[in-house]
């Protein structure tokens, strides 16, 4: 892994409030997936998402939207650590996409079922 990417991941984990164990696990998973790694490199270089890396049609942006929707109630209480931390949101979206590659059905079910609480009749 090139030095710039290693440094970017280190800073993203640091700013995202994750420890060295998370960072190493994230890097290991990232190295196993060339397509998702390329997506992170694109984000690092351009500051935007290419949305080329997909797991059964879902991109890192889809995961970020789901995360924002899913965590709305928790964000109101600000116990996720992502409310004022966009670095953490990006990091966790990429981490989820990597995990989704290994267990797509599990994460697709969550994307389809676990939504925010902002519509009538949800609960």
Coordinates of N, CA and C in Angstrom, one line a residue:
X1 N 0.9 -1.2 0.0 CA 0.0 0.0 0.0 C 0.9 1.2 0.0
X2 N 0.6 2.2 -0.9 CA 1.4 3.3 -1.0 C 1.4 4.2 0.3
X3 N 2.4 5.0 0.5 CA 2.6 5.8 1.7 C 1.4 6.8 1.8
X4 N 1.0 7.5 0.7 CA 0.0 8.5 0.8 C -1.3 7.8 1.3
X5 N -1.7 6.7 0.8 CA -2.9 6.0 1.2 C -2.8 5.6 2.7
X6 N -1.6 5.0 3.1 CA -1.4 4.6 4.5 C -1.6 5.8 5.4
X7 N -1.0 7.0 5.0 CA -1.2 8.2 5.8 C -2.6 8.7 5.9
X8 N -3.3 8.6 4.7 CA -4.7 9.0 4.7 C -5.5 8.2 5.6
X9 N -5.4 6.9 5.5 CA -6.1 5.9 6.4 C -5.8 6.2 7.9
X10 N -4.5 6.4 8.2 CA -4.2 6.7 9.6 C -4.9 8.0 10.0
X11 N -4.8 9.0 9.2 CA -5.5 10.3 9.6 C -7.0 10.1 9.7
X12 N -7.6 9.4 8.8 CA -9.0 9.2 8.8 C -9.5 8.5 10.0
X13 N -8.7 7.4 10.4 CA -9.0 6.7 11.6 C -8.8 7.6 12.9
X14 N -7.7 8.4 12.9 CA -7.4 9.2 14.0 C -8.5 10.3 14.1
X15 N -8.9 11.0 13.0 CA -10.0 12.0 13.1 C -11.3 11.3 13.4
X16 N -11.5 10.1 12.9 CA -12.7 9.4 13.2 C -12.8 8.7 14.5
X17 N -11.8 8.9 15.3 CA -11.8 8.4 16.7 C -11.6 6.9 16.9
X18 N -11.0 6.3 15.9 CA -10.7 4.8 15.9 C -9.3 4.6 16.3
X19 N -9.0 3.4 16.9 CA -7.7 3.1 17.5 C -6.9 2.3 16.4
X20 N -5.7 1.9 16.8 CA -4.8 1.2 15.9 C -5.3 -0.1 15.5
X21 N -6.0 -0.8 16.4 CA -6.5 -2.1 16.1 C -7.5 -2.0 14.9
X22 N -8.5 -1.0 15.0 CA -9.4 -0.8 14.0 C -8.7 -0.5 12.7
X23 N -7.7 0.4 12.8 CA -7.0 0.8 11.6 C -6.3 -0.3 10.9
X24 N -5.7 -1.2 11.6 CA -5.0 -2.4 11.0 C -6.0 -3.3 10.4
X25 N -7.2 -3.5 11.0 CA -8.2 -4.4 10.5 C -8.8 -3.8 9.2
X26 N -9.0 -2.5 9.2 CA -9.5 -1.8 8.1 C -8.5 -1.9 6.9
X27 N -7.2 -1.6 7.1 CA -6.2 -1.7 6.1 C -6.2 -3.1 5.5
X28 N -6.2 -4.1 6.4 CA -6.1 -5.5 5.9 C -7.3 -5.8 5.0
X29 N -8.5 -5.4 5.4 CA -9.7 -5.7 4.6 C -9.7 -4.9 3.3
X30 N -9.2 -3.7 3.4 CA -9.1 -2.8 2.2 C -8.1 -3.4 1.2
X31 N -7.0 -4.0 1.6 CA -6.0 -4.6 0.7 C -6.6 -5.8 0.0
X32 N -7.5 -6.5 0.6 CA -8.1 -7.6 0.0 C -9.1 -7.3 -1.1
X33 N -9.5 -6.0 -1.1 CA -10.6 -5.6 -2.1 C -10.1 -4.5 -2.9
X34 N -9.6 -4.8 -4.1 CA -9.0 -3.8 -5.0 C -10.0 -2.7 -5.4
X35 N -11.2 -3.1 -5.7 CA -12.2 -2.2 -6.1 C -12.6 -1.2 -5.1
X36 N -12.8 -1.6 -3.8 CA -13.1 -0.7 -2.8 C -11.9 0.2 -2.4
X37 N -10.8 -0.4 -2.5 CA -9.5 0.3 -2.2 C -9.4 1.5 -3.2
X38 N -9.7 1.1 -4.5 CA -9.7 2.2 -5.5 C -10.7 3.3 -5.3
X39 N -11.8 2.9 -4.7 CA -12.8 3.9 -4.4 C -12.3 4.9 -3.3
X40 N -11.6 4.3 -2.3 CA -11.1 5.1 -1.3 C -9.9 6.0 -1.8
X41 N -9.1 5.5 -2.7 CA -8.1 6.3 -3.3 C -8.7 7.4 -4.1
X42 N -9.7 7.2 -4.8 CA -10.4 8.2 -5.6 C -10.9 9.3 -4.6
X43 N -11.5 8.9 -3.5 CA -12.0 9.8 -2.5 C -10.8 10.6 -2.0
X44 N -9.7 10.0 -1.7 CA -8.6 10.6 -1.1 C -8.0 11.7 -2.1
X45 N -8.0 11.3 -3.4 CA -7.4 12.2 -4.4 C -8.3 13.3 -4.8
X46 N -9.6 13.1 -4.8 CA -10.6 14.1 -5.4 C -11.5 14.7 -4.4
X47 N -11.6 14.0 -3.2 CA -12.6 14.6 -2.2 C -14.0 14.3 -2.6
X48 N -14.3 13.4 -3.5 CA -15.6 13.0 -3.8 C -15.7 11.5 -4.2
X49 N -16.9 11.0 -4.3 CA -17.0 9.6 -4.5 C -17.2 9.2 -5.9
X50 N -16.5 8.3 -6.4 CA -16.6 7.8 -7.8 C -17.8 6.9 -8.0
X51 N -18.1 6.2 -6.9 CA -19.3 5.2 -6.9 C -19.1 4.1 -7.9
X52 N -17.8 3.7 -8.1 CA -17.6 2.6 -9.0 C -17.6 1.3 -8.3
X53 N -17.2 1.3 -7.0 CA -17.2 0.1 -6.2 C -18.6 -0.2 -5.7
X54 N -19.1 -1.4 -6.1 CA -20.5 -1.7 -5.7 C -20.6 -3.1 -5.2
X55 N -21.5 -3.3 -4.3 CA -21.8 -4.6 -3.8 C -23.3 -4.8 -4.1
X56 N -23.6 -5.7 -5.0 CA -24.9 -5.9 -5.4 C -25.7 -4.6 -5.7
X57 N -25.0 -3.7 -6.4 CA -25.6 -2.4 -6.8 C -25.5 -1.3 -5.8
X58 N -25.0 -1.6 -4.6 CA -24.9 -0.5 -3.5 C -23.5 0.0 -3.5
X59 N -23.4 1.4 -3.3 CA -22.2 2.1 -3.3 C -21.9 2.6 -1.8
X60 N -20.7 3.2 -1.6 CA -20.4 3.8 -0.4 C -21.3 4.9 0.0
X61 N -21.8 5.6 -1.0 CA -22.8 6.7 -0.8 C -24.1 6.2 -0.3
X62 N -24.5 5.0 -0.9 CA -25.8 4.4 -0.4 C -25.6 4.1 1.1
X63 N -24.5 3.6 1.5 CA -24.2 3.2 2.9 C -24.2 4.5 3.7
X64 N -23.6 5.6 3.3 CA -23.6 6.8 4.0 C -25.1 7.3 4.2
X65 N -25.9 7.3 3.2 CA -27.3 7.7 3.3 C -28.0 6.8 4.3
X66 N -27.8 5.5 4.2 CA -28.4 4.6 5.2 C -27.9 4.9 6.6
X67 N -26.6 5.1 6.8 CA -26.1 5.4 8.1 C -26.8 6.7 8.7
X68 N -26.9 7.7 7.8 CA -27.5 8.9 8.3 C -28.9 8.7 8.7
X69 N -29.6 8.0 7.9 CA -31.0 7.7 8.1 C -31.2 6.8 9.4
X70 N -30.4 5.7 9.4 CA -30.5 4.7 10.4 C -30.1 5.3 11.8
X71 N -29.2 6.2 11.8 CA -28.7 6.7 13.1 C -29.4 8.0 13.5
X72 N -30.5 8.4 12.8 CA -31.1 9.7 13.1 C -31.5 9.8 14.6
X73 N -32.1 8.8 15.1 CA -32.6 8.9 16.5 C -31.4 8.9 17.4
X74 N -30.3 8.2 17.2 CA -29.1 8.2 18.0 C -28.4 9.5 17.8
X75 N -28.4 10.1 16.6 CA -27.7 11.3 16.4 C -28.4 12.4 17.2
X76 N -29.7 12.4 17.4 CA -30.4 13.3 18.2 C -29.8 13.3 19.6
X77 N -29.4 12.2 20.1 CA -28.9 12.0 21.4 C -27.3 12.2 21.4
X78 N -26.8 12.2 20.1 CA -25.3 12.4 19.9 C -24.5 11.4 20.6
X79 N -24.9 10.1 20.5 CA -24.1 9.0 21.1 C -23.4 8.1 20.1
X80 N -23.3 8.5 18.9 CA -22.6 7.7 17.9 C -21.2 8.2 17.5
X81 N -21.0 9.5 17.9 CA -19.7 10.1 17.6 C -19.6 10.6 16.2
X82 N -20.7 10.5 15.4 CA -20.6 11.0 14.0 C -21.3 12.3 13.8
X83 N -22.0 12.8 14.8 CA -22.8 14.0 14.6 C -22.0 15.2 14.1
X84 N -20.8 15.4 14.6 CA -20.0 16.5 14.2 C -18.7 16.0 13.6
X85 N -18.7 14.7 13.1 CA -17.5 14.1 12.6 C -17.7 13.4 11.3
X86 N -17.6 14.2 10.2 CA -17.7 13.6 8.9 C -16.7 12.6 8.5
X87 N -15.5 12.7 9.1 CA -14.4 11.7 8.8 C -14.9 10.4 9.3
X88 N -15.5 10.3 10.5 CA -16.0 9.1 11.1 C -17.0 8.5 10.2
X89 N -17.9 9.3 9.7 CA -19.0 8.8 8.8 C -18.4 8.2 7.5
X90 N -17.5 8.8 6.9 CA -16.8 8.3 5.7 C -16.1 7.0 6.1
X91 N -15.3 7.0 7.1 CA -14.6 5.8 7.5 C -15.6 4.6 7.8
X92 N -16.6 4.8 8.5 CA -17.6 3.8 8.8 C -18.3 3.3 7.6
X93 N -18.6 4.2 6.6 CA -19.2 3.8 5.4 C -18.3 2.9 4.6
X94 N -17.0 3.2 4.5 CA -16.1 2.3 3.8 C -15.9 1.0 4.5
X95 N -15.9 1.0 5.8 CA -15.8 -0.2 6.6 C -17.0 -1.1 6.4
X96 N -18.2 -0.5 6.4 CA -19.4 -1.3 6.2 C -19.4 -1.8 4.8
X97 N -19.0 -1.1 3.7 CA -18.9 -1.6 2.4 C -18.0 -2.8 2.3
X98 N -16.9 -2.7 3.0 CA -15.9 -3.9 3.0 C -16.6 -5.1 3.7
X99 N -17.3 -4.9 4.8 CA -18.0 -6.0 5.4 C -19.1 -6.5 4.6
X100 N -19.8 -5.6 3.9 CA -20.9 -6.0 3.0 C -20.4 -6.9 1.9
X101 N -19.2 -6.7 1.4 CA -18.6 -7.5 0.4 C -18.6 -9.0 0.8
X102 N -18.3 -9.2 2.1 CA -18.2 -10.6 2.7 C -19.6 -11.2 3.0
X103 N -20.5 -10.3 3.4 CA -21.8 -10.8 3.9 C -22.9 -9.9 3.3
X104 N -23.1 -9.9 1.9 CA -24.0 -9.0 1.3 C -25.4 -9.1 1.8
X105 N -25.9 -10.3 2.0 CA -27.3 -10.4 2.4 C -27.6 -9.8 3.7
X106 N -26.7 -9.9 4.6 CA -26.9 -9.3 6.0 C -27.0 -7.8 5.9
X107 N -26.1 -7.2 5.1 CA -26.1 -5.7 5.1 C -27.2 -5.2 4.1
X108 N -27.6 -5.9 3.1 CA -28.7 -5.5 2.2 C -30.0 -5.5 3.0
X109 N -30.2 -6.5 3.8 CA -31.4 -6.6 4.7 C -31.4 -5.4 5.6
X110 N -30.3 -5.0 6.2 CA -30.3 -3.9 7.0 C -30.6 -2.6 6.3
X111 N -30.0 -2.5 5.1 CA -30.3 -1.3 4.3 C -31.7 -1.1 3.9
X112 N -32.4 -2.3 3.7 CA -33.8 -2.2 3.4 C -34.7 -2.1 4.5
X113 N -34.3 -2.6 5.7 CA -35.2 -2.6 6.9 C -35.0 -1.6 7.9
X114 N -33.7 -1.3 8.2 CA -33.4 -0.4 9.3 C -33.3 1.0 8.8
X115 N -34.3 1.8 8.9 CA -34.4 3.1 8.5 C -34.6 4.1 9.7
X116 N -34.5 5.3 9.4 CA -34.8 6.3 10.5 C -36.2 6.3 11.0
X117 N -36.5 7.0 12.0 CA -37.8 7.0 12.6 C -38.6 8.3 12.2
X118 N -38.3 8.8 11.1 CA -39.0 10.1 10.7 C -40.2 9.9 9.9
X119 N -40.8 8.8 9.9 CA -42.1 8.7 9.2 C -43.2 8.1 10.0
X120 N -44.4 8.5 9.8 CA -45.5 8.1 10.6 C -45.7 6.6 10.5
X121 N -46.0 5.9 11.6 CA -46.3 4.5 11.5 C -45.1 3.6 11.6
X122 N -43.9 4.1 11.7 CA -42.7 3.3 11.8 C -42.7 2.4 13.0
X123 N -43.1 2.9 14.1 CA -43.2 2.1 15.3 C -44.5 2.1 15.9

